[in-house]
Amino acid sequence: MATIIPQGYKSLLNVYDTQKAIGLLKRLFEDNLSGALGIHRVSAPLFVEEQTGLNDNLNGYERPVSFEINATGTEAQVVQSLAKWKRMALKVYDFHPGHGLYTDMNAIRRDEDVLDNLHSVYVDQWDWEKVIHESERTEEYLKDTVRKIVKAVCQTQQTLQALYPALKCLGTLQEDVTFITAQELEDRYPDLTPKEREDAITRIHPTVFIMGIGAPLRSGKPHDGRSPDYDDWSLNGDILFRNEVLDCPFELSSMGIRVSPQSLDRQLTAAGCDDRRERLYHRMLLNGELPFTIGGGIGQSRLCMLLLGKAHIGEVQSSVWPAETTEACRKAGVLLL
């Protein structure tokens, strides 16, 4: 979508209260999330060395921001997400099943296709990862985790609305999650694009988890791209809410049960990425040296937009925008930070 300011839109909080609410929201949600999932905060890198293979390749075409480190003579990359790093960290920190970590992840997505109400070149999210037993690599375990995350979001909203009554006009998010596979969604709406399918399903069910993202569907195309080396494409998905301010589907989280040695082997070949097998992370995973895990990312600015009723992501984060976006927001009285 292009940058669109809804007719008659006005921020529910002034800039000062917005900044206070953002800080409170993040603290509340971290407490709710860590309690629900049994995860603990850790420090994380802003950049990693390229040859480790720890950076996230996302959809495969995004170029990481790279730079040379003079003192080491190596090339580093600003992280695009911490999907692989987290799994390595769980091994290093000796976490056991039922326990995990979360961290603040800050990234630069230089190849973001469109900068609009929801997309920025600056990405901030809570990256989390939890050790599980191999027997817990099931659809039911995945669904149970999704429900816990959605409940944490709804609890955070309830507290915020009690403290900032102006936010009550947004209504409350639907805690009951509708689960549907990407293939079922394609079968239901075969003539629509994936994004149009998301729009259609969230108009009926305002809180949805779309499962099975990454592998080609019967149409020959995947619902969306996924790197082959972190999520198991049969045990992953996206959490979507209906954003009533923008009248659109709103992806808050991409998550899933992570690849086993067997599913990594299959997915590397299917994605034409067999060259990654010799990198440290991939060798360890294929050799069964890393724990079984579940994890994902939850957008910090996205959550702030949703719970504070903001129309543009630039109202809750500082970034760089095209001139036409800046001008459209100025005319509409929307303050970009």
XYZ file of C-alpha atoms in Angstrom:
337
model
C 0.000 0.000 0.000
C 1.161 3.570 -0.625
C 1.272 6.053 2.244
C -2.363 6.741 3.079
C -3.683 8.868 5.919
C -7.285 7.889 6.734
C -9.902 10.599 6.336
C -10.280 12.545 9.563
C -7.389 10.754 11.272
C -5.979 12.390 14.382
C -3.542 10.906 16.871
C -5.258 9.857 20.087
C -2.228 10.918 22.155
C -0.027 13.976 21.858
C 3.659 13.491 21.142
C 4.675 13.628 24.818
C 2.084 11.066 25.927
C 2.936 8.949 22.877
C 6.563 8.729 23.962
C 5.573 7.821 27.535
C 3.086 5.246 26.283
C 5.660 3.643 23.981
C 8.051 3.130 26.894
C 5.309 1.722 29.108
C 3.934 -0.495 26.353
C 7.318 -2.092 25.740
C 7.918 -2.783 29.426
C 4.431 -4.226 29.888
C 4.639 -6.462 26.858
C 8.097 -7.769 27.709
C 6.851 -8.757 31.168
C 3.724 -10.400 29.750
C 5.643 -12.230 27.027
C 8.477 -13.468 29.228
C 6.000 -14.735 31.808
C 3.863 -16.496 29.208
C 6.715 -18.246 27.397
C 9.301 -18.698 30.149
C 11.945 -16.627 28.382
C 14.609 -14.265 29.729
C 16.179 -11.110 28.329
C 19.735 -11.294 26.956
C 22.049 -8.955 25.064
C 22.363 -9.445 21.319
C 24.671 -8.299 18.512
C 23.990 -5.420 16.163
C 26.252 -7.089 13.577
C 27.844 -10.480 12.901
C 30.724 -11.702 10.740
C 29.596 -12.698 7.263
C 31.386 -16.054 7.113
C 29.586 -17.440 10.156
C 26.306 -17.730 8.226
C 24.469 -16.369 11.270
C 22.792 -13.481 9.461
C 19.244 -13.974 8.261
C 18.857 -14.156 4.482
C 15.139 -13.291 4.726
C 13.629 -13.838 1.261
C 17.047 -14.261 -0.368
C 17.304 -10.988 -2.280
C 17.760 -8.447 0.513
C 21.321 -7.155 0.774
C 22.650 -6.762 4.312
C 24.497 -3.584 5.207
C 28.178 -4.581 5.311
C 31.378 -2.957 6.522
C 34.999 -3.913 7.165
C 36.464 -4.072 10.662
C 40.022 -2.809 10.420
C 41.227 -4.421 13.643
C 40.149 -7.938 12.644
C 40.447 -7.759 8.876
C 37.002 -9.291 8.516
C 33.693 -8.161 7.040
C 30.712 -7.660 9.301
C 27.036 -7.408 8.442
C 24.316 -5.541 10.294
C 21.843 -8.234 11.292
C 18.618 -8.585 9.310
C 17.163 -10.684 12.102
C 18.577 -12.896 14.844
C 16.824 -16.138 13.884
C 20.044 -18.149 13.647
C 22.067 -16.311 16.281
C 19.427 -17.062 18.925
C 19.631 -20.793 18.395
C 23.396 -20.717 18.735
C 23.056 -18.581 21.864
C 20.717 -21.104 23.494
C 23.420 -23.744 23.081
C 26.188 -21.485 24.376
C 24.108 -20.357 27.379
C 23.096 -23.982 28.056
C 19.358 -23.344 28.149
C 17.189 -26.415 28.731
C 13.746 -27.355 27.353
C 11.011 -25.039 28.566
C 13.339 -22.044 28.838
C 14.521 -19.475 26.341
C 15.563 -15.929 25.616
C 14.340 -12.705 24.089
C 16.222 -9.624 23.002
C 15.891 -6.274 21.286
C 16.772 -6.624 17.609
C 17.566 -3.529 15.553
C 18.135 -3.950 11.827
C 18.438 -2.046 8.570
C 16.506 -3.358 5.572
C 18.084 -1.347 2.755
C 16.143 -3.237 0.065
C 12.667 -2.757 1.526
C 10.571 -2.561 -1.646
C 8.043 0.039 -0.525
C 8.147 2.527 2.330
C 4.572 3.070 3.424
C 2.411 3.195 6.543
C 3.715 -0.164 7.756
C 7.199 -0.545 6.269
C 10.452 1.195 7.155
C 14.124 0.632 6.402
C 14.601 0.554 10.171
C 13.316 -2.600 11.855
C 12.938 -3.060 15.603
C 11.519 -6.219 17.055
C 11.607 -8.559 19.986
C 13.461 -11.639 18.801
C 12.752 -14.652 20.988
C 13.755 -18.317 21.011
C 12.940 -21.221 23.311
C 14.371 -24.722 23.694
C 11.849 -27.530 23.247
C 11.899 -31.313 23.246
C 11.931 -33.032 19.863
C 8.528 -34.499 20.757
C 7.144 -30.958 20.985
C 7.821 -30.233 17.309
C 4.078 -30.436 16.633
C 1.318 -28.274 15.231
C -0.488 -28.294 18.575
C 2.583 -26.962 20.411
C 2.910 -24.238 17.773
C -0.753 -23.238 18.160
C -0.497 -23.171 21.964
C 2.495 -20.806 21.724
C 0.630 -18.532 19.316
C -2.288 -18.306 21.756
C 0.077 -17.308 24.573
C 1.614 -14.520 22.468
C -1.796 -13.186 21.433
C -2.917 -13.244 25.077
C 0.192 -11.235 26.046
C -0.709 -8.648 23.393
C -4.294 -8.401 24.629
C -3.214 -8.096 28.278
C -0.883 -5.254 27.320
C -3.709 -3.482 25.495
C -6.024 -3.801 28.488
C -3.495 -2.175 30.837
C -2.702 0.621 28.377
C -6.361 1.460 27.881
C -6.874 1.611 31.643
C -4.025 4.121 31.936
C -4.845 6.053 28.730
C -8.665 6.174 28.428
C -8.404 7.941 25.054
C -7.294 4.598 23.580
C -10.547 2.853 24.496
C -12.188 4.093 21.298
C -9.966 1.611 19.431
C -11.957 -1.258 20.891
C -10.276 -4.463 22.054
C -8.342 -6.987 20.036
C -9.820 -10.441 19.510
C -7.993 -12.930 21.759
C -9.560 -15.964 20.065
C -7.191 -17.010 17.244
C -8.369 -18.479 13.942
C -5.851 -20.957 12.521
C -5.702 -21.578 8.778
C -3.009 -22.986 6.523
C -1.668 -21.040 3.572
C -2.960 -23.789 1.316
C -6.458 -23.634 2.807
C -6.373 -19.876 2.308
C -5.358 -20.271 -1.339
C -8.092 -22.873 -1.871
C -10.664 -20.518 -0.359
C -9.567 -17.494 -2.428
C -7.833 -18.920 -5.528
C -8.241 -15.752 -7.600
C -6.696 -13.422 -5.014
C -3.061 -12.575 -4.334
C -1.609 -13.635 -0.959
C -2.016 -10.113 0.439
C -5.588 -9.949 -0.825
C -6.271 -13.309 0.858
C -4.957 -11.906 4.136
C -7.281 -8.941 3.742
C -10.253 -11.192 3.056
C -9.660 -13.571 5.984
C -9.033 -10.823 8.562
C -12.299 -9.132 7.604
C -14.038 -12.302 8.784
C -11.657 -13.324 11.579
C -9.798 -10.339 13.094
C -7.043 -12.429 14.700
C -5.510 -15.056 12.427
C -2.490 -17.328 12.326
C -1.593 -18.391 8.787
C 0.408 -21.634 8.895
C 2.812 -23.252 6.459
C 4.708 -20.391 4.843
C 7.745 -20.856 2.602
C 7.068 -23.934 0.496
C 5.275 -23.648 -2.870
C 1.511 -24.119 -2.717
C -0.505 -26.018 -5.332
C -0.440 -22.867 -7.448
C 3.340 -23.252 -7.617
C 4.011 -20.140 -5.536
C 4.540 -19.806 -1.771
C 2.246 -17.608 0.292
C 5.325 -15.597 1.206
C 9.088 -16.053 1.191
C 10.976 -17.701 4.051
C 14.666 -18.446 4.348
C 15.133 -22.245 4.296
C 17.425 -22.426 7.311
C 15.449 -21.279 10.344
C 11.696 -22.059 10.230
C 10.388 -25.497 9.378
C 8.063 -24.565 6.516
C 5.446 -27.055 7.715
C 5.450 -25.743 11.302
C 5.560 -21.971 11.013
C 3.335 -19.006 10.280
C 2.367 -15.358 10.721
C 0.186 -13.720 13.397
C -2.167 -11.175 11.820
C -4.599 -8.750 13.423
C -7.150 -6.578 11.678
C -5.965 -2.975 11.883
C -9.141 -0.918 12.133
C -7.385 2.455 11.822
C -5.891 1.549 8.432
C -8.583 -1.015 7.513
C -5.999 -3.637 6.534
C -4.452 -6.904 7.683
C -1.597 -6.244 10.088
C 1.240 -8.755 10.439
C 2.662 -8.551 13.943
C 4.832 -11.646 14.097
C 6.562 -14.227 11.945
C 7.419 -17.332 13.952
C 7.656 -21.068 13.976
C 9.215 -24.289 15.143
C 12.752 -24.271 13.807
C 14.256 -26.695 11.324
C 15.516 -30.084 12.433
C 18.581 -31.556 10.717
C 16.230 -33.457 8.399
C 14.007 -30.517 7.447
C 17.038 -28.255 6.998
C 18.508 -30.800 4.602
C 15.273 -30.862 2.562
C 14.723 -27.110 2.556
C 18.283 -26.176 1.579
C 17.972 -28.379 -1.494
C 14.447 -27.188 -2.318
C 15.563 -23.555 -2.113
C 18.742 -24.114 -4.141
C 20.890 -23.127 -1.151
C 23.107 -26.193 -0.778
C 26.159 -23.927 -0.744
C 25.250 -22.917 2.829
C 25.944 -26.411 4.155
C 29.608 -25.594 4.811
C 28.930 -22.585 7.042
C 29.397 -23.020 10.787
C 25.753 -22.657 11.793
C 24.532 -25.036 9.104
C 27.206 -27.658 9.814
C 26.333 -27.660 13.500
C 22.627 -27.927 12.791
C 23.004 -30.713 10.236
C 25.238 -32.593 12.698
C 22.570 -32.368 15.410
C 24.689 -30.102 17.622
C 22.047 -27.407 18.187
C 18.947 -27.732 20.391
C 15.421 -28.107 19.036
C 13.739 -24.712 19.314
C 10.730 -22.554 18.565
C 11.068 -18.824 18.015
C 10.150 -15.725 16.116
C 10.105 -11.969 15.903
C 7.461 -9.545 17.169
C 7.543 -6.059 15.702
C 8.039 -3.381 18.362
C 6.967 -0.441 16.227
C 4.171 -2.560 14.763
C 2.810 -3.324 18.239
C 3.051 0.348 19.205
C 1.121 1.325 16.069
C -1.586 -1.230 16.757
C -2.149 -0.521 20.449
C -1.774 3.282 20.219
C -3.956 3.601 17.119
C -1.311 5.208 14.918
C -1.736 5.546 11.166
C 1.956 5.593 10.221
C 4.927 3.687 11.614
C 6.897 6.933 11.562
C 4.717 8.137 14.456
C 6.380 5.588 16.759
C 9.924 5.299 15.353
C 12.541 7.545 13.742
C 13.546 6.647 10.195
C 14.043 8.118 6.713
C 11.100 8.579 4.361
C 10.551 9.607 0.720
C 9.762 13.296 0.234
C 6.201 12.507 -0.868
C 5.552 10.617 2.386
C 6.886 13.464 4.495
C 4.744 15.961 2.598
C 1.578 13.823 2.774
C 1.980 13.433 6.539
C 2.696 17.148 7.004
C -0.479 18.104 5.132
C -2.505 15.670 7.223
C -1.016 16.930 10.492
C 0.727 13.620 11.190
C 3.987 14.071 13.093
C 6.798 11.783 11.929
C 9.418 11.351 14.638
